[in-house]
mmCIF file of C-alpha atoms in Angstrom:
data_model
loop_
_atom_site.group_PDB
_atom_site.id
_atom_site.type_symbol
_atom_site.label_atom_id
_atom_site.label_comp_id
_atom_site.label_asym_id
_atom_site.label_seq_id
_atom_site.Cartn_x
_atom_site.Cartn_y
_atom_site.Cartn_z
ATOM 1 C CA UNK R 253 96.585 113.016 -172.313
ATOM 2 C CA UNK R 254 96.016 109.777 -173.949
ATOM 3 C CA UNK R 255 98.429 108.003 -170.907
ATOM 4 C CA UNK R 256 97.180 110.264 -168.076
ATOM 5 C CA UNK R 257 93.365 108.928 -168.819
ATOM 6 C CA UNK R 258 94.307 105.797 -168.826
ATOM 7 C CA UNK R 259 96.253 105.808 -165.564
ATOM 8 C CA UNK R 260 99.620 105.344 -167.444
ATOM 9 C CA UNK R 261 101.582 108.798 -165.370
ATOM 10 C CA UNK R 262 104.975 107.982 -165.456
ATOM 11 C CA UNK R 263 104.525 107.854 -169.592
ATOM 12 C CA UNK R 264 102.342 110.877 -169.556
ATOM 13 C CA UNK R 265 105.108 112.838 -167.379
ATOM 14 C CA UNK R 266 107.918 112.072 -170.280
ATOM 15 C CA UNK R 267 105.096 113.375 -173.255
ATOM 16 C CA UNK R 268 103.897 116.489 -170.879
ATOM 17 C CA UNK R 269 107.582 117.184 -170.177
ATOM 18 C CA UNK R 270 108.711 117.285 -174.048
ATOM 19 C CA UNK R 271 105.330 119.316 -174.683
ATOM 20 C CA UNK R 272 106.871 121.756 -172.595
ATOM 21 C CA UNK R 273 110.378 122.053 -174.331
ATOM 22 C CA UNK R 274 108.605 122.419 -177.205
ATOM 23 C CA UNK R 275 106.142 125.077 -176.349
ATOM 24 C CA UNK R 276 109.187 127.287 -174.470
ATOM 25 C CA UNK R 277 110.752 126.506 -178.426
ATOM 26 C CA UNK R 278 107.651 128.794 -179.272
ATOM 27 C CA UNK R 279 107.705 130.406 -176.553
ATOM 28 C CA UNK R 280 103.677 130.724 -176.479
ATOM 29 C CA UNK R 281 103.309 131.395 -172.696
ATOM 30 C CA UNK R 282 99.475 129.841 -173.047
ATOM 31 C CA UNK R 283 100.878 126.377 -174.211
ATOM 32 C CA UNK R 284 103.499 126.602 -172.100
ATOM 33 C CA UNK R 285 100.854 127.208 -168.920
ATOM 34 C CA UNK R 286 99.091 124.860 -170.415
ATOM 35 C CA UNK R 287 101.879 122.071 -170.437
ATOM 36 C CA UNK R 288 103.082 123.338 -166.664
ATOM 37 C CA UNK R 289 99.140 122.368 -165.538
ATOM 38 C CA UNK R 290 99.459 119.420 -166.974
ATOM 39 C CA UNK R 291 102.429 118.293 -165.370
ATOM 40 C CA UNK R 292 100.927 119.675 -161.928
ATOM 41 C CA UNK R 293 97.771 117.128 -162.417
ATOM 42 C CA UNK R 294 99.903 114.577 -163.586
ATOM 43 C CA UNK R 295 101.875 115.106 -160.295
ATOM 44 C CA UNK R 296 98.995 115.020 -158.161
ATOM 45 C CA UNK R 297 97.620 111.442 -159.700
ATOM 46 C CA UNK R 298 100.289 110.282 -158.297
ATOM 47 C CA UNK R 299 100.299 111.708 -155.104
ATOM 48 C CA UNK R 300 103.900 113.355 -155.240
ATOM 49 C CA UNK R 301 102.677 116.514 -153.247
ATOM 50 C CA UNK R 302 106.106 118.140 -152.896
ATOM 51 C CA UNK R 303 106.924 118.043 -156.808
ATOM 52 C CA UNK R 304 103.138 119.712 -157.170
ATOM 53 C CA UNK R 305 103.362 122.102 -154.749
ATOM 54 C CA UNK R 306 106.727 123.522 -157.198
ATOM 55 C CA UNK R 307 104.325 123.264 -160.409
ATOM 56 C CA UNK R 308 101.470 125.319 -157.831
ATOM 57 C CA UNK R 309 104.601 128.168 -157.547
ATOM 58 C CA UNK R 310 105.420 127.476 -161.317
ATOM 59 C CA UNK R 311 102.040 128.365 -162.714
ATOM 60 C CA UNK R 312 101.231 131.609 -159.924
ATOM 61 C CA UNK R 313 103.937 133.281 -162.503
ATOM 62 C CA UNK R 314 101.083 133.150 -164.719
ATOM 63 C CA UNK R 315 98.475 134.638 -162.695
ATOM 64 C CA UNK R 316 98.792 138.238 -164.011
ATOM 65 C CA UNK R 317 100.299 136.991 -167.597
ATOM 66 C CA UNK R 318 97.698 135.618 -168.573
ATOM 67 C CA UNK R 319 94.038 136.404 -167.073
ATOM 68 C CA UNK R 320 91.829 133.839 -168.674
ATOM 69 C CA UNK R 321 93.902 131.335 -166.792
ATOM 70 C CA UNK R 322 93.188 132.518 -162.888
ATOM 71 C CA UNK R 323 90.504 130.262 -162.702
ATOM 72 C CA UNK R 324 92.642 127.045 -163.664
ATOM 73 C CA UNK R 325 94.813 128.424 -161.177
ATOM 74 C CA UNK R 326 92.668 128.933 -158.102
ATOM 75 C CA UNK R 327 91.140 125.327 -159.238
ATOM 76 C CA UNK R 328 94.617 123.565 -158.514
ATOM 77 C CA UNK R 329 95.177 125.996 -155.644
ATOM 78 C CA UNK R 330 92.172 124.594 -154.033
ATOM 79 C CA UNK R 331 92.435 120.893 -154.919
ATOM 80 C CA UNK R 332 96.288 120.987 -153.839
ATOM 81 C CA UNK R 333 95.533 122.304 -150.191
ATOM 82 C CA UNK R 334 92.490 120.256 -150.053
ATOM 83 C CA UNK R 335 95.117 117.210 -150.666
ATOM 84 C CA UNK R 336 97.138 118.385 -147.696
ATOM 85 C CA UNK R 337 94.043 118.625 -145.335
ATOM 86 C CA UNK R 338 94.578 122.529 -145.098
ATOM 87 C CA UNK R 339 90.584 123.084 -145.313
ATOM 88 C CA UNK R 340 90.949 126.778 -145.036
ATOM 89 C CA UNK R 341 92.780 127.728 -147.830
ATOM 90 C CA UNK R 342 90.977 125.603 -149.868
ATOM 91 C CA UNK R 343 88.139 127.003 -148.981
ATOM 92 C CA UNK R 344 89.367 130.879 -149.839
ATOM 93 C CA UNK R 345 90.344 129.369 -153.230
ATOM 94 C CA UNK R 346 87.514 127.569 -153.830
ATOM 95 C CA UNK R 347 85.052 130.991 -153.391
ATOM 96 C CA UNK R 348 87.377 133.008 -155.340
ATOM 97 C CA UNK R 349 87.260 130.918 -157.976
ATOM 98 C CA UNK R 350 83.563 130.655 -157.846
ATOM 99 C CA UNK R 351 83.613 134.645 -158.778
ATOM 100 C CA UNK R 352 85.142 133.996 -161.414
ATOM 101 C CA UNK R 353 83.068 131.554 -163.165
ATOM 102 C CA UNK R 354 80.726 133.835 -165.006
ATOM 103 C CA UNK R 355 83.937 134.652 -167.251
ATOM 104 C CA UNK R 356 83.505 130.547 -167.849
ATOM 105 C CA UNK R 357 81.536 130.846 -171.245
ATOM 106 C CA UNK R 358 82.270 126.852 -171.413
ATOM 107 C CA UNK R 359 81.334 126.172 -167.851
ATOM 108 C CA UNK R 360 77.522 126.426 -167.627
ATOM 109 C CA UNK R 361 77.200 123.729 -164.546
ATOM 110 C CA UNK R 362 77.739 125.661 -161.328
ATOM 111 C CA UNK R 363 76.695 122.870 -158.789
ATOM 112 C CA UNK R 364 80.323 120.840 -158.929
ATOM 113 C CA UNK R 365 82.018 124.106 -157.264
ATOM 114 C CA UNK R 366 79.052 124.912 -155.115
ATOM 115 C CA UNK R 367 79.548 121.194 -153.500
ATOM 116 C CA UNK R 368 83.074 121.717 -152.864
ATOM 117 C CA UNK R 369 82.417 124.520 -150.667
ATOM 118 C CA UNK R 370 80.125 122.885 -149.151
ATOM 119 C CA UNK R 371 82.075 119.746 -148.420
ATOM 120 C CA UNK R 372 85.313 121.988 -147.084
ATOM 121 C CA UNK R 373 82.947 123.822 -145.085
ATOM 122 C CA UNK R 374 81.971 120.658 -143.694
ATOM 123 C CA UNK R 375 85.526 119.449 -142.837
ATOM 124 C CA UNK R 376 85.730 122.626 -141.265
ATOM 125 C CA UNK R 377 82.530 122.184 -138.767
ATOM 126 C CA UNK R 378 81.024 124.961 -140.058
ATOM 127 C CA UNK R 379 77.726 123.010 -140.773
ATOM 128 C CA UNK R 380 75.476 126.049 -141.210
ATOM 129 C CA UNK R 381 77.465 127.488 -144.171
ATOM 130 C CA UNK R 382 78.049 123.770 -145.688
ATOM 131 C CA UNK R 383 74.116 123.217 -145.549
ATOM 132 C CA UNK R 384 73.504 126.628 -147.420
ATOM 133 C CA UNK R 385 75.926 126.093 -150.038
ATOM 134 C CA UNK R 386 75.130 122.566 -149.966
ATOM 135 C CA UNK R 387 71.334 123.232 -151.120
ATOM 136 C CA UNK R 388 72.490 125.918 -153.280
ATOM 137 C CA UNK R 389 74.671 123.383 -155.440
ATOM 138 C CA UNK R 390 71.316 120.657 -155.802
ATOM 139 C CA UNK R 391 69.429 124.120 -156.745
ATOM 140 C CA UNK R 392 72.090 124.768 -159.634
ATOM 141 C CA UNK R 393 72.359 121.549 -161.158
ATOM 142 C CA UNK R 394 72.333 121.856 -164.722
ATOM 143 C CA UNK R 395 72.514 118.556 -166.023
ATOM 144 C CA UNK R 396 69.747 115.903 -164.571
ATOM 145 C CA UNK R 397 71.382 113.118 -165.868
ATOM 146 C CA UNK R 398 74.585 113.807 -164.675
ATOM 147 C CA UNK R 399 75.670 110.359 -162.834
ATOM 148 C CA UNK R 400 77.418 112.400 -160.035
ATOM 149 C CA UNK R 401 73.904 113.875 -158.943
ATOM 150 C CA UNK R 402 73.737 111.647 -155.855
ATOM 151 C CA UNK R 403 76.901 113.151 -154.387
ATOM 152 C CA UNK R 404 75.310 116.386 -154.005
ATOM 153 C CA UNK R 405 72.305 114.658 -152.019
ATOM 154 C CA UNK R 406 74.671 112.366 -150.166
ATOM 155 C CA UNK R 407 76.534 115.852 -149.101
ATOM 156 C CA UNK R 408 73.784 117.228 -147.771
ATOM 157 C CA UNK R 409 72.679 114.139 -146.004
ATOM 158 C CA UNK R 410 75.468 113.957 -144.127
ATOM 159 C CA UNK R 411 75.190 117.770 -143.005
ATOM 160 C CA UNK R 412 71.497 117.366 -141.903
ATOM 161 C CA UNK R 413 72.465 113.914 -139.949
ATOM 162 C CA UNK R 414 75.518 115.775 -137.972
ATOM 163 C CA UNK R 415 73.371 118.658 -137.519
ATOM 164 C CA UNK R 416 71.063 115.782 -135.575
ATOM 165 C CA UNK R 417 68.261 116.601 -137.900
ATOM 166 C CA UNK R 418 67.735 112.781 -138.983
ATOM 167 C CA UNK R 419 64.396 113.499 -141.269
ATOM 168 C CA UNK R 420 66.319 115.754 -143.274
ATOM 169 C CA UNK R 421 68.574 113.108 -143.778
ATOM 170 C CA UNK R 422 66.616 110.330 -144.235
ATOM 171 C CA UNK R 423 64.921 112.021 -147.108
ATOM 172 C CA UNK R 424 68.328 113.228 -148.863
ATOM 173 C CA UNK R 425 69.832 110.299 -148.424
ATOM 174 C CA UNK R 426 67.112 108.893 -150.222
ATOM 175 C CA UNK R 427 67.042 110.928 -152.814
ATOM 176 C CA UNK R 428 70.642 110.109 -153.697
ATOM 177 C CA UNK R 429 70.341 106.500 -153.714
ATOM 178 C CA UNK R 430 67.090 107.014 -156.117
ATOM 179 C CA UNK R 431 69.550 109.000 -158.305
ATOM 180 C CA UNK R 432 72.643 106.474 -157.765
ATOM 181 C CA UNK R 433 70.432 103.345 -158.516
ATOM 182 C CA UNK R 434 69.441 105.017 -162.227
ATOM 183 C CA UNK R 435 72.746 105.965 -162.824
ATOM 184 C CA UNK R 436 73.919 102.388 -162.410
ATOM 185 C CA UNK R 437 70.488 100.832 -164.571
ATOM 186 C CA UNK R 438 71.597 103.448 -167.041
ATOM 187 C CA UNK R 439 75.200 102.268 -167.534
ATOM 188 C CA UNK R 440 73.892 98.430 -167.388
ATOM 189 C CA UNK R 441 71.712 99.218 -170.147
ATOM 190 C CA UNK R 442 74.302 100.953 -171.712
ATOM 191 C CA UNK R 443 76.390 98.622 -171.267
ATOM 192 C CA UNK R 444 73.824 95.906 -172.686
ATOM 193 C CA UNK R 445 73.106 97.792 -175.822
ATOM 194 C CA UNK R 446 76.603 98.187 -176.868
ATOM 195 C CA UNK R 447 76.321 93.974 -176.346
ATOM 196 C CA UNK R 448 73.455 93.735 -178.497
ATOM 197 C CA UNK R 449 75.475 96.182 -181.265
ATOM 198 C CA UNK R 450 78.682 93.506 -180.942
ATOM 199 C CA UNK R 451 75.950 90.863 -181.086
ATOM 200 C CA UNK R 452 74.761 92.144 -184.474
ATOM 201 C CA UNK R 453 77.629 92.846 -185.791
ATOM 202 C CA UNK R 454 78.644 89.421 -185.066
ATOM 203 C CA UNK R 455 75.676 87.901 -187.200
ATOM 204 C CA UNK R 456 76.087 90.535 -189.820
ATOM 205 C CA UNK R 457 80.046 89.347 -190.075
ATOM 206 C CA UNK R 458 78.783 85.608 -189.875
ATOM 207 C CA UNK R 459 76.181 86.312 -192.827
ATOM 208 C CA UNK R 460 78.844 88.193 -194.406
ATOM 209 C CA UNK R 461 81.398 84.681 -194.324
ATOM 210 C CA UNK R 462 78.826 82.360 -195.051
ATOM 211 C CA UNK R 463 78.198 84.858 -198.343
ATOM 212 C CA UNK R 464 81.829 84.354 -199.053
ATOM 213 C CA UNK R 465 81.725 80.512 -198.318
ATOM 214 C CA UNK R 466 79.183 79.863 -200.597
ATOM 215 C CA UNK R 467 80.395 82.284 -203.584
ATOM 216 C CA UNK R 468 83.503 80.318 -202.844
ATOM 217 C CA UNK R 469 82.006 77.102 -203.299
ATOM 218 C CA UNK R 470 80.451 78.400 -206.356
ATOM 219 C CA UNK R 471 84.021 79.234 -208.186
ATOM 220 C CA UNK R 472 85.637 76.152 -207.478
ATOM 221 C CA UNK R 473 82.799 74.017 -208.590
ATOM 222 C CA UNK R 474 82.102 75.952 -211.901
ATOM 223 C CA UNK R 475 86.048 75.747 -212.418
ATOM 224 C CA UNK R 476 86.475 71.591 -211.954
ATOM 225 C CA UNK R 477 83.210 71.744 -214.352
ATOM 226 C CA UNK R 478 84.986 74.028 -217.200
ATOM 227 C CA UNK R 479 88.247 71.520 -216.630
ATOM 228 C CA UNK R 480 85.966 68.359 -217.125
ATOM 229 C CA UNK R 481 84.204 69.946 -219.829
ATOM 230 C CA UNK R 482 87.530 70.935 -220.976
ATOM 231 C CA UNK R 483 88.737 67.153 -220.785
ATOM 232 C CA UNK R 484 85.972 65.435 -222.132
ATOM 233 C CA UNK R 485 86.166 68.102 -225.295
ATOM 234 C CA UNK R 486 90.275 67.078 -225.618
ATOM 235 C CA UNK R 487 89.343 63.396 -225.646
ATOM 236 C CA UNK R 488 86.261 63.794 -228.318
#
């Protein structure tokens, strides 16, 4: 996981690959799911469709196995034929996983799946249906400081300016740069904070060596004292 965040796949693949072999060792068909999803994500970072699309036929074994994991499912599903440009069956993916979210207990934020309708409704031309569930998603947002916020008004500004109705628009649009110009002031200060922290630490760790430096100092001078003391007392 520690490769696939930072963008390292082909490394990831060879760790995800020998989770695998060791979870069919197991045989615990949830880590082994678990490893096969991985490998499918992995896949799709890199854009190697075909080799997903086998993981995507892989991990429908699982469907009935293993309940809890339909909605993982249906997620890659929908992202996988979104990838391909096949709108539609995204879109039937997409809803059915929404029906399954309130067996989430750990998903509490509805408005990221709400917006993906809306935006494969849009690719679809079906502007009416990507407007509702485009307003429905800003209605559900859970988290106000959630740096992605702007999307959802960007989405919806684009909707209202194909659907001609410009003042609609103008005011989403906005709304999301509002939202997308605090998100960035929040990371600079962030950002600038974690400066000043380095900053401190920097003076602390300076005090710190000058404390050393000095107690230093200190020894050696005490010591060529004891040693002239130590002379003179020889030669009296």
């Amino acid at each position: 996981n520690t490769h696939y965040t930072n963008a390292s796949y082909e490394l990831a693949g060879k760790y995800f690959q020998e989770t695998l072999y060791n979870a069919k060792l197991k045989g615990d068909s949830t880590h082994i799911f678990d490893a096969y999803l991985a490998i499918f994500w992995n896949e799709m970072a890199q854009s190697n469709k075909i080799e997903a699309a086998s993981y995507i036929d892989t991990l429908l074994m699982f469907y009935e196995k293993i309940p809890e994991k339909k909605y993982f499912i249906l997620n890659a599903q929908a992202v996988y034929y979104e990838a391909i440009e096949n709108y539609a069956k995204a879109l039937e993916y997409t809803k059915e996983q929404f029906s399954l979210l309130s067996a989430q207990k750990d998903i509490l934020d509805y408005s990221n799946i709400l917006y993906n309708i809306s935006f494969k409704y849009l690719k679809l031309n079906q502007l009416d249906s990507a407007m509702v569930y485009g307003q429905i998603a800003i209605d559900a947002i859970f988290d106000e400081k959630n740096q992605g916020n702007y999307l959802l008004y960007e989405n919806v500004a684009n909707i209202a300016e194909l659907q001609n109705n410009l003042m609609v628009a103008n005011n989403y649009r906005q709304k999301a740069f509002e939202i997308f110009e605090k998100s960035v002031s929040d990371r600079l200060d962030t950002q600038i904070m974690e400066m000043e922290k380095k900053y401190d630490l920097s003076e602390a760790e300076n005090i710190a060596l000058k404390s050393r430096q000095s107690t230093l100092y200190f020894a050696i001078f005490a010591l060529l004292l004891m040693l002239l003391l130590g002379i003179l007392f020889i030669i009296n």
